Structures are given as structure tokens and as C-alpha cells.
Short mmCIF file of C-alpha atoms and ligand atoms in Angstrom, two decimals:
data_model
loop_
_atom_site.label_atom_id
_atom_site.label_comp_id
_atom_site.label_asym_id
_atom_site.label_seq_id
_atom_site.Cartn_x
_atom_site.Cartn_y
_atom_site.Cartn_z
CA UNK A 1 0.05 0.12 -0.12
CA UNK A 2 1.34 3.43 -1.02
CA UNK A 3 1.78 6.16 1.76
CA UNK A 4 -1.09 8.03 -0.30
CA UNK A 5 -3.37 5.00 0.08
CA UNK A 6 -3.21 4.00 3.72
CA UNK A 7 -4.37 5.42 6.77
CA UNK A 8 -2.36 8.44 8.28
CA UNK A 9 -2.75 9.20 11.93
CA UNK A 10 -1.32 12.55 13.85
CA UNK A 11 -0.11 12.04 17.29
CA UNK A 12 0.14 15.37 19.20
CA UNK A 13 2.68 15.09 22.28
CA UNK A 14 6.10 13.28 21.73
CA UNK A 15 6.06 12.17 25.45
CA UNK A 16 5.53 8.61 26.98
CA UNK A 17 1.66 8.81 26.29
CA UNK A 18 1.96 9.91 22.69
CA UNK A 19 4.92 7.62 21.79
CA UNK A 20 3.26 4.41 23.35
CA UNK A 21 0.27 5.32 21.14
CA UNK A 22 2.40 5.54 17.96
CA UNK A 23 3.79 2.14 19.24
CA UNK A 24 0.47 0.54 19.26
CA UNK A 25 -0.78 2.39 15.99
CA UNK A 26 2.24 1.08 14.09
CA UNK A 27 0.99 -2.32 14.48
CA UNK A 28 -2.39 -1.55 12.68
CA UNK A 29 -2.34 -3.00 9.22
CA UNK A 30 -4.05 -0.31 7.53
CA UNK A 31 -1.80 2.65 8.97
CA UNK A 32 0.80 3.94 6.50
CA UNK A 33 2.20 6.88 8.33
CA UNK A 34 2.29 8.70 11.50
CA UNK A 35 3.40 12.06 12.37
CA UNK A 36 4.17 13.33 15.81
CA UNK A 37 4.03 16.98 16.57
CA UNK A 38 5.66 18.46 19.71
CA UNK A 39 5.61 22.14 20.99
CA UNK A 40 9.51 21.30 21.91
CA UNK A 41 12.35 20.84 19.55
CA UNK A 42 13.11 17.84 21.41
CA UNK A 43 11.09 14.63 21.67
CA UNK A 44 10.48 12.33 24.77
CA UNK A 45 8.15 14.71 27.01
CA UNK A 46 8.24 13.95 30.46
CA UNK A 47 11.02 11.41 30.12
CA UNK A 48 13.59 14.06 29.21
CA UNK A 49 11.50 17.03 31.23
CA UNK A 50 9.94 15.24 34.08
CA UNK A 51 11.91 12.19 35.16
CA UNK A 52 14.78 13.39 37.71
CA UNK A 53 18.06 13.62 36.02
CA UNK A 54 19.33 10.96 38.74
CA UNK A 55 16.78 8.48 37.46
CA UNK A 56 18.83 7.54 34.46
CA UNK A 57 17.45 4.07 34.49
CA UNK A 58 13.82 5.26 33.90
CA UNK A 59 15.17 7.19 30.84
CA UNK A 60 16.28 4.14 29.19
CA UNK A 61 12.66 3.68 27.77
CA UNK A 62 13.91 6.44 24.96
CA UNK A 63 15.65 3.31 23.44
CA UNK A 64 12.20 1.91 22.58
CA UNK A 65 10.81 5.17 21.56
CA UNK A 66 13.63 6.23 19.09
CA UNK A 67 13.13 2.82 17.12
CA UNK A 68 9.58 3.96 16.14
CA UNK A 69 11.23 7.04 14.49
CA UNK A 70 13.73 4.75 12.73
CA UNK A 71 11.02 2.22 11.23
CA UNK A 72 10.37 4.68 8.41
CA UNK A 73 6.67 5.10 8.76
CA UNK A 74 6.68 7.66 11.79
CA UNK A 75 7.94 11.21 11.24
CA UNK A 76 8.81 13.98 13.80
CA UNK A 77 7.89 17.36 13.65
CA UNK A 78 9.14 19.18 16.84
CA UNK A 79 8.92 22.89 17.68
CA UNK A 80 5.47 22.83 16.38
CA UNK A 81 2.56 24.14 18.57
CA UNK A 82 -0.91 22.92 17.72
CA UNK A 83 -3.42 25.58 18.21
CA UNK A 84 -0.45 28.18 16.70
CA UNK A 85 1.64 26.71 14.16
CA UNK A 86 -1.14 24.03 13.21
CA UNK A 87 -4.60 23.77 14.30
CA UNK A 88 -7.15 21.13 15.10
CA UNK A 89 -8.79 21.80 11.64
CA UNK A 90 -5.45 21.51 9.73
CA UNK A 91 -5.06 18.25 11.44
CA UNK A 92 -8.37 16.76 10.75
CA UNK A 93 -7.69 17.82 7.11
CA UNK A 94 -4.45 16.07 6.67
CA UNK A 95 -5.14 12.88 8.82
CA UNK A 96 -7.80 10.14 9.18
CA UNK A 97 -7.25 10.44 12.92
CA UNK A 98 -5.57 12.59 15.57
CA UNK A 99 -4.53 11.42 19.05
CA UNK A 100 -3.79 14.40 21.49
CA UNK A 101 -1.46 13.39 24.14
CA UNK A 102 -0.12 16.67 25.47
CA UNK A 103 0.13 15.74 29.01
CA UNK A 104 -0.18 17.92 32.08
CA UNK A 105 2.59 20.21 33.16
CA UNK A 106 0.93 23.07 34.95
CA UNK A 107 0.95 23.47 38.66
CA UNK A 108 -2.42 23.01 40.76
CA UNK A 109 -2.93 26.19 42.98
CA UNK A 110 -2.77 25.81 46.91
CA UNK A 111 -5.37 28.51 47.35
CA UNK A 112 -3.87 29.83 50.47
CA UNK A 113 -3.01 33.60 51.40
CA UNK A 114 0.58 34.33 50.30
CA UNK A 115 0.73 31.44 47.70
CA UNK A 116 1.74 34.27 45.08
CA UNK A 117 4.76 35.54 47.08
CA UNK A 118 8.38 35.15 45.70
CA UNK A 119 9.72 32.05 46.88
CA UNK A 120 6.41 30.28 46.54
CA UNK A 121 6.80 27.84 43.39
CA UNK A 122 4.87 25.03 42.05
CA UNK A 123 6.55 21.64 41.33
CA UNK A 124 6.16 21.91 37.52
CA UNK A 125 8.21 25.16 37.48
CA UNK A 126 10.85 23.59 39.66
CA UNK A 127 11.08 20.27 37.70
CA UNK A 128 11.03 22.24 34.36
CA UNK A 129 13.89 24.19 35.60
CA UNK A 130 16.19 21.31 36.78
CA UNK A 131 15.25 19.39 33.90
CA UNK A 132 16.23 22.20 31.42
CA UNK A 133 12.84 22.73 29.80
CA UNK A 134 13.15 25.56 27.41
CA UNK A 135 9.94 27.10 28.87
CA UNK A 136 11.27 27.20 32.54
CA UNK A 137 10.76 30.50 34.18
CA UNK A 138 14.30 30.03 35.78
CA UNK A 139 15.52 28.83 39.10
CA UNK A 140 13.84 29.19 42.39
CA UNK A 141 15.49 31.61 44.91
CA UNK A 142 17.66 28.96 46.69
CA UNK A 143 19.80 31.77 48.45
CA UNK A 144 17.30 33.31 50.48
CA UNK A 145 17.75 31.32 53.53
CA UNK A 146 18.37 27.77 54.78
CA UNK A 147 14.95 26.38 54.99
CA UNK A 148 12.55 25.12 52.33
CA UNK A 149 9.08 23.24 52.63
CA UNK A 150 8.16 20.91 49.79
CA UNK A 151 4.16 20.27 49.97
CA UNK A 152 2.80 17.06 49.12
CA UNK A 153 3.30 13.31 49.84
CA UNK A 154 3.67 12.20 46.11
CA UNK A 155 6.74 11.00 44.20
CA UNK A 156 7.16 14.41 42.66
CA UNK A 157 7.55 15.72 46.21
CA UNK A 158 10.13 13.13 46.80
CA UNK A 159 12.14 14.07 43.52
CA UNK A 160 12.09 17.69 44.73
CA UNK A 161 13.27 17.02 47.99
CA UNK A 162 15.99 14.58 46.73
CA UNK A 163 17.28 17.22 44.48
CA UNK A 164 17.64 19.87 47.07
CA UNK A 165 19.14 17.51 49.41
CA UNK A 166 21.90 16.28 47.34
CA UNK A 167 25.45 17.55 46.96
CA UNK A 168 25.41 19.09 43.34
CA UNK A 169 28.36 17.51 42.22
CA UNK A 170 26.85 14.05 42.56
CA UNK A 171 24.57 15.35 39.65
CA UNK A 172 27.93 15.82 37.18
CA UNK A 173 27.16 12.59 35.49
CA UNK A 174 23.58 13.17 34.78
CA UNK A 175 21.95 15.09 31.98
CA UNK A 176 21.19 18.09 34.04
CA UNK A 177 22.30 21.41 32.24
CA UNK A 178 25.40 22.97 33.61
CA UNK A 179 23.90 26.25 34.90
CA UNK A 180 21.36 24.19 36.93
CA UNK A 181 24.08 22.51 38.76
CA UNK A 182 25.71 25.74 39.20
CA UNK A 183 22.74 27.06 40.96
CA UNK A 184 22.19 23.91 43.02
CA UNK A 185 25.90 24.07 44.17
CA UNK A 186 25.34 27.64 45.20
CA UNK A 187 22.14 26.87 47.33
CA UNK A 188 22.16 27.74 51.04
CA UNK A 189 19.35 25.46 51.92
CA UNK A 190 19.95 23.07 54.72
CA UNK A 191 16.81 22.01 55.93
CA UNK A 192 14.11 20.55 54.01
CA UNK A 193 10.75 19.91 55.16
CA UNK A 194 8.21 17.57 53.50
CA UNK A 195 4.97 18.27 54.37
CA UNK A 196 1.97 15.80 54.15
CA UNK A 197 -1.55 16.52 54.85
CA UNK A 198 -2.67 13.05 55.85
CA UNK A 199 -0.67 10.46 57.73
CA UNK A 200 2.09 7.72 56.49
CA UNK A 201 -0.55 5.12 55.45
CA UNK A 202 -2.19 7.85 52.94
CA UNK A 203 1.31 9.07 51.42
CA UNK A 204 1.25 8.28 47.49
CA UNK A 205 4.87 7.56 47.64
CA UNK A 206 6.46 4.26 45.88
CA UNK A 207 8.73 2.49 48.20
CA UNK A 208 11.67 2.45 45.69
CA UNK A 209 11.68 6.46 45.62
CA UNK A 210 10.74 6.71 49.30
CA UNK A 211 13.98 4.48 50.34
CA UNK A 212 16.03 6.75 48.38
CA UNK A 213 15.70 9.59 50.75
CA UNK A 214 17.28 7.55 53.40
CA UNK A 215 20.08 6.65 51.44
CA UNK A 216 21.36 10.40 50.47
CA UNK A 217 24.95 10.71 51.40
CA UNK A 218 24.61 14.05 52.39
CA UNK A 219 21.37 14.40 54.22
CA UNK A 220 20.13 13.12 57.54
CA UNK A 221 16.56 11.86 57.63
CA UNK A 222 14.36 13.21 60.61
CA UNK A 223 10.82 11.75 61.43
CA UNK A 224 8.66 12.02 64.77
CA UNK A 225 7.65 8.52 65.92
CA UNK A 226 4.08 10.13 66.98
CA UNK A 227 3.50 11.26 63.26
CA UNK A 228 3.80 7.48 62.42
CA UNK A 229 1.06 6.18 64.79
CA UNK A 230 -1.43 4.37 62.71
CA UNK A 231 -4.92 4.36 63.44
CA UNK A 232 -6.97 1.23 63.02
CA UNK A 233 -8.20 1.80 59.45
CA UNK A 234 -4.43 2.94 58.50
CA UNK A 235 -2.93 -0.11 60.15
CA UNK A 236 -5.26 -2.42 58.04
CA UNK A 237 -4.45 -0.49 55.04
CA UNK A 238 -0.45 -0.87 55.85
CA UNK A 239 -1.48 -4.57 56.31
CA UNK A 240 -3.36 -5.50 53.12
CA UNK A 241 -1.76 -3.00 50.74
CA UNK A 242 1.78 -3.80 50.14
CA UNK A 243 3.11 -0.52 49.02
CA UNK A 244 1.54 0.98 51.93
CA UNK A 245 3.07 -1.50 54.28
CA UNK A 246 6.49 -1.09 52.96
CA UNK A 247 6.28 2.79 53.02
CA UNK A 248 5.36 2.66 56.77
CA UNK A 249 8.08 0.19 57.59
CA UNK A 250 10.78 2.11 55.63
CA UNK A 251 9.80 5.45 57.61
CA UNK A 252 9.55 3.72 60.85
CA UNK A 253 13.26 2.40 60.39
CA UNK A 254 14.20 6.03 60.35
CA UNK A 255 12.64 6.96 63.52
CA UNK A 256 15.52 5.94 65.86
CA UNK A 257 18.41 6.61 63.25
CA UNK A 258 20.56 9.26 64.97
CA UNK A 259 21.46 12.30 62.85
CA UNK A 260 25.04 11.74 61.50
CA UNK A 261 25.86 15.57 61.22
CA UNK A 262 25.35 15.44 57.58
CA UNK A 263 25.42 18.79 55.92
CA UNK A 264 21.46 18.79 55.08
CA UNK A 265 18.63 17.51 56.76
CA UNK A 266 15.13 16.24 55.59
CA UNK A 267 12.23 16.45 57.88
CA UNK A 268 9.13 14.34 57.44
CA UNK A 269 5.99 15.94 58.64
CA UNK A 270 2.56 14.39 58.46
CA UNK A 271 -0.69 15.51 59.36
CA UNK A 272 0.16 19.08 58.48
CA UNK A 273 -2.03 21.23 56.15
CA UNK A 274 -0.82 24.54 54.87
CA UNK A 275 -2.84 27.53 56.08
CA UNK A 276 -0.81 30.29 54.85
CA UNK A 277 2.32 31.73 53.62
CA UNK A 278 3.83 34.50 55.74
CA UNK A 279 5.97 37.35 54.24
CA UNK A 280 5.73 40.79 52.62
CA UNK A 281 7.44 40.50 49.65
CA UNK A 282 8.95 37.02 49.65
CA UNK A 283 8.17 33.88 51.89
CA UNK A 284 9.28 33.76 55.30
CA UNK A 285 7.25 31.34 56.96
CA UNK A 286 4.53 28.57 56.55
CA UNK A 287 1.63 28.34 58.90
CA UNK A 288 0.63 24.44 59.59
CA UNK A 289 -2.64 23.26 60.96
CA UNK A 290 -1.09 20.03 62.58
CA UNK A 291 -4.09 17.59 63.41
CA UNK A 292 -3.32 14.08 64.27
CA UNK A 293 -6.12 11.86 64.61
CA UNK A 294 -7.29 11.78 68.14
CA UNK A 295 -5.10 15.08 69.02
CA UNK A 296 -6.48 18.60 69.21
CA UNK A 297 -5.28 20.45 66.25
CA UNK A 298 -2.49 22.85 66.67
CA UNK A 299 -1.18 25.85 64.51
CA UNK A 300 2.59 25.86 64.10
CA UNK A 301 4.74 28.09 61.83
CA UNK A 302 8.02 27.06 60.22
CA UNK A 303 10.46 29.47 59.39
CA UNK A 304 11.06 28.74 55.88
CA UNK A 305 12.21 31.04 52.74
CA UNK A 306 11.31 28.56 50.06
CA UNK A 307 8.02 26.89 49.48
CA UNK A 308 7.43 24.29 46.64
CA UNK A 309 3.81 22.77 46.30
CA UNK A 310 4.07 19.33 44.87
CA UNK A 311 0.34 18.53 45.18
CA UNK A 312 -0.46 17.75 41.55
CA UNK A 313 -0.36 18.96 37.91
CA UNK A 314 -2.87 20.03 35.51
CA UNK A 315 -3.52 19.87 31.96
CA UNK A 316 -4.44 22.95 29.63
CA UNK A 317 -7.18 22.59 27.13
CA UNK A 318 -6.40 22.21 23.33
CA UNK A 319 -7.81 24.89 21.17
CA UNK A 320 -11.06 23.66 19.74
CA UNK A 321 -11.41 20.50 21.61
CA UNK A 322 -13.65 20.09 24.40
CA UNK A 323 -12.21 20.32 28.06
CA UNK A 324 -13.38 19.45 31.60
CA UNK A 325 -12.15 22.19 33.30
CA UNK A 326 -13.00 20.82 36.72
CA UNK A 327 -11.03 17.28 36.05
CA UNK A 328 -8.70 19.23 33.74
CA UNK A 329 -8.82 16.36 31.06
CA UNK A 330 -10.26 16.30 27.70
CA UNK A 331 -13.76 14.36 28.16
CA UNK A 332 -13.39 10.69 26.65
CA UNK A 333 -14.67 7.32 26.86
CA UNK A 334 -11.82 4.86 26.51
CA UNK A 335 -9.82 7.53 24.80
CA UNK A 336 -12.53 8.45 22.23
CA UNK A 337 -13.20 12.23 22.64
CA UNK A 338 -16.72 13.19 23.67
CA UNK A 339 -18.67 16.29 23.53
CA UNK A 340 -21.50 15.71 25.81
CA UNK A 341 -23.07 12.55 24.27
CA UNK A 342 -21.53 13.12 20.92
CA UNK A 343 -18.45 10.92 19.98
CA UNK A 344 -15.87 13.17 17.71
CA UNK A 345 -15.23 11.02 15.02
CA UNK A 346 -11.34 10.62 14.37
CA UNK A 347 -10.43 12.43 17.72
CA UNK A 348 -8.70 10.53 20.67
CA UNK A 349 -6.82 11.29 23.71
CA UNK A 350 -4.02 9.30 25.55
CA UNK A 351 -2.32 9.78 29.09
CA UNK A 352 -2.37 12.54 31.36
CA UNK A 353 -4.81 14.64 29.28
CA UNK A 354 -6.89 11.63 29.14
CA UNK A 355 -7.02 10.21 32.75
CA UNK A 356 -5.27 12.98 34.83
CA UNK A 357 -1.98 13.18 36.35
CA UNK A 358 -1.42 9.75 37.79
CA UNK A 359 0.66 6.91 37.13
CA UNK A 360 4.19 6.22 36.31
CA UNK A 361 5.83 6.16 32.69
CA UNK A 362 4.85 2.58 32.10
CA UNK A 363 1.17 3.24 33.00
CA UNK A 364 0.84 5.13 29.64
CA UNK A 365 1.60 2.07 27.51
CA UNK A 366 -1.71 0.01 28.46
CA UNK A 367 -3.63 3.71 28.49
CA UNK A 368 -2.42 4.38 25.08
CA UNK A 369 -3.16 0.79 23.97
CA UNK A 370 -6.73 1.24 25.04
CA UNK A 371 -6.94 4.32 23.02
CA UNK A 372 -5.50 2.83 19.89
CA UNK A 373 -8.01 -0.28 20.43
CA UNK A 374 -10.70 2.19 20.08
CA UNK A 375 -9.20 3.97 17.04
CA UNK A 376 -8.54 0.51 15.37
CA UNK A 377 -11.91 -0.40 15.72
CA UNK A 378 -13.29 2.81 14.23
CA UNK A 379 -10.65 2.97 11.40
CA UNK A 380 -12.64 1.55 8.62
CA UNK A 381 -15.71 3.70 9.29
CA UNK A 382 -14.08 7.17 9.56
CA UNK A 383 -14.69 9.59 6.72
CA UNK A 384 -10.75 9.71 5.63
CA UNK A 385 -8.80 12.85 5.25
CA UNK A 386 -9.38 15.59 2.62
CA UNK A 387 -5.69 16.01 1.69
CA UNK A 388 -4.26 12.94 0.77
CA UNK A 389 -0.68 13.89 -0.10
CA UNK A 390 1.42 12.99 3.03
CA UNK A 391 3.87 15.79 2.34
CA UNK A 392 1.27 18.52 2.18
CA UNK A 393 1.79 19.19 5.78
CA UNK A 394 5.32 19.79 5.28
CA UNK A 395 4.30 22.25 2.50
CA UNK A 396 1.81 23.87 4.94
CA UNK A 397 4.46 24.56 7.85
CA UNK A 398 7.04 25.66 5.28
CA UNK A 399 4.53 28.27 4.15
CA UNK A 400 3.55 29.31 7.71
CA UNK A 401 7.42 29.80 8.29
CA UNK A 402 7.46 27.24 11.05
CA UNK A 403 11.11 26.23 11.59
CA UNK A 404 10.06 22.39 12.37
CA UNK A 405 12.65 20.06 13.74
CA UNK A 406 12.55 16.90 12.01
CA UNK A 407 14.04 13.45 13.02
CA UNK A 408 17.51 14.26 11.42
CA UNK A 409 17.65 17.68 12.73
CA UNK A 410 16.69 16.27 16.51
CA UNK A 411 19.54 13.61 15.88
CA UNK A 412 22.10 16.61 15.43
CA UNK A 413 20.79 18.05 18.67
CA UNK A 414 20.94 14.64 20.22
CA UNK A 415 24.61 14.28 19.23
CA UNK A 416 25.50 17.90 20.11
CA UNK A 417 24.30 16.98 23.92
CA UNK A 418 26.26 13.60 23.83
CA UNK A 419 29.44 15.59 23.09
CA UNK A 420 28.62 18.09 25.96
CA UNK A 421 28.21 15.12 28.08
CA UNK A 422 31.64 13.58 27.14
CA UNK A 423 33.24 16.84 28.17
CA UNK A 424 31.57 16.78 31.53
CA UNK A 425 31.95 12.72 32.36
CA UNK A 426 27.98 12.32 31.81
CA UNK A 427 26.37 10.31 28.98
CA UNK A 428 24.67 13.66 27.70
CA UNK A 429 23.96 17.12 28.94
CA UNK A 430 20.72 18.77 27.82
CA UNK A 431 20.70 22.21 26.18
CA UNK A 432 17.83 24.40 27.50
CA UNK A 433 17.62 27.30 25.35
CA UNK A 434 15.39 27.02 22.57
CA UNK A 435 17.25 29.25 20.06
CA UNK A 436 20.53 27.36 21.14
CA UNK A 437 18.74 24.11 20.36
CA UNK A 438 17.54 25.22 17.24
CA UNK A 439 20.67 26.41 16.14
CA UNK A 440 22.24 23.08 16.67
CA UNK A 441 19.05 21.53 14.83
CA UNK A 442 19.42 23.77 11.77
CA UNK A 443 22.80 24.59 11.50
P1 NAP B 501 0.23 12.49 43.68
O1 NAP B 501 0.93 11.38 43.59
O2 NAP B 501 -1.06 12.71 43.16
O3 NAP B 501 0.70 13.36 44.88
C1 NAP B 501 0.04 14.78 45.50
C2 NAP B 501 0.36 15.03 46.82
O4 NAP B 501 -0.26 16.14 46.91
C3 NAP B 501 -0.58 14.09 47.47
O5 NAP B 501 -0.09 13.62 48.73
C4 NAP B 501 -1.75 14.95 48.15
O6 NAP B 501 -2.33 14.83 49.19
C5 NAP B 501 -1.20 16.08 48.22
N1 NAP B 501 -2.10 17.50 48.00
C6 NAP B 501 -2.95 17.64 46.96
N2 NAP B 501 -3.46 18.80 47.36
C7 NAP B 501 -2.89 19.26 48.55
C8 NAP B 501 -3.44 20.39 49.07
N3 NAP B 501 -4.23 21.22 48.82
N4 NAP B 501 -2.69 20.49 50.27
C9 NAP B 501 -1.69 19.76 50.72
N5 NAP B 501 -1.26 18.68 50.03
C10 NAP B 501 -2.05 18.32 48.77
O7 NAP B 501 0.92 13.46 42.39
P2 NAP B 501 2.50 13.84 42.05
O8 NAP B 501 3.39 13.54 43.42
O9 NAP B 501 2.47 14.99 41.49
O10 NAP B 501 2.87 12.81 40.90
C11 NAP B 501 2.11 12.34 39.75
C12 NAP B 501 2.14 11.13 39.33
O11 NAP B 501 3.42 11.03 38.98
C13 NAP B 501 1.89 10.01 40.27
O12 NAP B 501 1.21 8.96 39.67
C14 NAP B 501 3.33 9.78 40.75
O13 NAP B 501 3.79 8.34 41.03
C15 NAP B 501 4.15 9.93 39.38
N6 NAP B 501 5.79 9.96 39.41
C16 NAP B 501 6.53 9.03 39.67
C17 NAP B 501 7.75 9.21 39.72
C18 NAP B 501 8.65 7.98 39.77
O14 NAP B 501 8.20 6.86 39.54
N7 NAP B 501 9.85 8.05 40.36
C19 NAP B 501 8.47 10.21 39.88
C20 NAP B 501 7.47 11.49 39.92
C21 NAP B 501 5.99 11.49 39.66
P3 NAP B 501 -3.71 13.88 49.46
O15 NAP B 501 -3.44 12.42 49.09
O16 NAP B 501 -4.34 14.11 50.64
O17 NAP B 501 -4.55 14.44 48.43
#
């Protein structure tokens, strides 16, 4: 079947959700071409810009993803923003089906007084910065004082606590940009408080990631034993859910551990809800309401100069596509986009835009497979694209002056980053400035 004849699919978002969808869609017999669009010049989404730099093993999934682009049927269009450079109507004209997988990279608001102060940041801002995201708003202030609070008891909070607690020189062999390491090296923060509003049995941590905190060479970990007291239902949960039981065991093991006089300290605080951030122009304190089950609630103020809220991410709407603003997802039934009771033919979602911000990288594989199963079942009945020529979309982008990054151009950037890595004793070192990235892509 020639490329003009078969079905063509557009995937918006070159992160794990989009690329697992590509993987599933390449197996469909009628599909002769898949084009992947991403707003950034580089592929891999959350694997490149969300997985922490010191979790190199998790990032090895890119080996699976890169093979897709080497198969001959999958093209990459980086540096192309859907809604600006190309819109939904363009995609529906050039493709038989479109899968949106743009993820969720915005911070949920905490909604307490003082949240707007300098020194109050969202986890997405922090993670984007230390991951070298081209749209990062820059580093959080790490030299305003010695104490930071990270709000939330999920894996993102663990990542941030760990990065703040590590000796910056231990990150030299990661892909972290040079300027990020320099800022972390200059940080004056010595005490990092992880603030959980519920108890240890309700924490969303996964045990492997939690254990890492206790293994850091440069930080002592401190937790009060009363914080780890479990009520009857929490005890039952710890006994019946392996993840919860292991988490509680790991934290209990830290209780009696004498501090070793390490340069930094991590304080775990449960049953503590943020009430207010204090300060006139920048954060000087965090007011918490401590309410352990069975105890009278008390108010407590922590002297902190940096507050990072790791309380979950949010997706943003795709222009023209329905959006559930309460759940921050595109309404869908098993991946088919719906507008009320109407199924929008040929439009699908995958990943965090489909189900909300939960699950690890691998969760997206089964999630995307579900979406592509629906697409496969629909394919023969879809009306078909209006513009048949696969190269017409290239012409459209060129005509609009979009400097898109194709796979060859990305490989130039990948090689450039690998060369930067050699100079630093790392496998690769990311470039984070979009203009610099494009200059390498388009020499
Ligand atoms: P998450 O797992 O949903 O955790 C969010 C945390 O924020 C919860 O402890 C939640 O507490 C708390 N929270 C929410 N609203 C709050 C508020 N108003 N005040 C105080 N606390 C509040 O989300 P995440 O950490 O952003 O992670 C997102 C997903 O990515 C997760 O599935 C995670 O496992 C995954 N991830 C995995 C890794 C890894 O595998 N290494 C790394 C990073 C992220 P409640 O439970 O009380 O609501």
C-alpha cells in the first residue's frame, strides 16, 4: 500500500503517552504513516523533562521510542505548537485520526493566602527548571535562607526534596544542564521539610523512591515517631496494601536513626495542612495546621524561605477541543473524545490529558493501547482525510514559516548533547535554551 493510500494518524505530544500510542498504532495494518507533533524541539516529553536527572534508568525507555522514528513510517515534527502553528482543523484535514497526548505540565494552585509571594513555587516550575525545559521560568530562589518546605506526599515531592538535598557535584554525571548544577551548588538550603496533610499510610510515595531519601550521602532524615502512629484503618491498610506497608516500614526504620551531622537535613511532617504563607514581598514562613487523629489540632509556623507545592499537575485545553475544566482532562470514553453525548469521529486522547496526572511512565503503555484499540475499531468507518498527499503538511508548515525540527535535525541536537556529556563525564548534557537548540538542529 502506498503512503497516499493507507490511513494516516497524527499524534500530538512526543512524550510517553504519545509515543506508546505510536507504538500501538504502528501495528495496525491499514496505517501507512504516523506524524508526531511536539511544541518542543526535542522529543520524549516527561521522560526528558519530568523524570529526575538522577533517575537515568527510567530514562532508558527512550531506546524503545527512538526505534519508532527509525521504522520509516513515523515522522517527527518538533517545535510545532498545535493551536498556533497548526490547528485542529488542519490536523483533521491532513489525517484520518488524531491522538492528543499533550500531558499535564501546569501546577495546581494551593489556594492559601501568600501563595503568590516570591519564593512560593509550583513543582512543575521547579521540575521544568532542573530538567532544562526551554519554557522554564528560571531557578527558584535557593539563596534566600536555609529552610525550604515541599508540600505534598507524592513522588514529585520526593524528587524535589532529593534534588534539593543532594550534593550538586553528585549530579555531574547526569543530563542536568550546567547552569542548573551551578545554582544547586550555590544553594544555602540545609533543611528541607516534606509536608504531608495526611498520615504515612495515606502517602502516595512508591517504596523505591521513598527509600532513596534515606540513602542520601549528604542528608540526615528526621521523622517524629508520633507522626507514624497509625489508627485502626491505616493499620489495616498497611497490612493489606503492600506499597503502604513497605512505606510505613521504611519510615519507621528512620525514627530512631541518630543524625550523622550531614550537611543537610530532611524533615518528614505528616498531618500538616498548609494554612498561609507568611511574608511581605517574599516567603518568610509557612503556617501549618497540625491535626493528628485523636489529638487537638494546633497551629505551627515553620521558618522557611522557599515553599514548593508538589500537590499535583493540571493539563490545559487544546484550542477547539472539548475540555473538562474541573478535572482538567479532555472528556473521553476509553480514549474517544466526546462532547457531551457526541463522539467526535477521528479524535482521541491518551495519557494525563485523558485520565489526569497519575501513574508512572509505564502506565501510559496500557492507557495508550486502550485508546488505539478504539481507534482501530473505528478506522474503517472514519470518513477519511481530505488532503491525501503526506507531504502537504510539510508544505503547510513551510508556508507558515514554522522552523520545525525533523528526526534528522533532532539527531544533530542529540549528538551535540552527547558531546557536551563527554566533556563533563556524563552520557549527555541537555541544552535548555530554545534558540540554542534550534541553532544546533538547523546549522
Ligand atoms: P500525587 O501522587 O497525586 O501526590 C500529590 C500529593 O499532594 C498527595 O500527597 C496529596 O495529598 C497532596 N495534596 C494535594 N492537594 C493538596 C493540598 N491542597 N494541600 C496539601 N497537600 C495536597 O502527585 P505527584 O506527586 O504530582 O505525582 C504525579 C504522578 O507522577 C504520580 O502517579 C506519581 O507516582 C508519578 N511520578 C512517579 C515518579 C517515579 O516513579 N519516580 C516520579 C514522579 C512522579 P492527598 O493524598 O491528601 O490528596
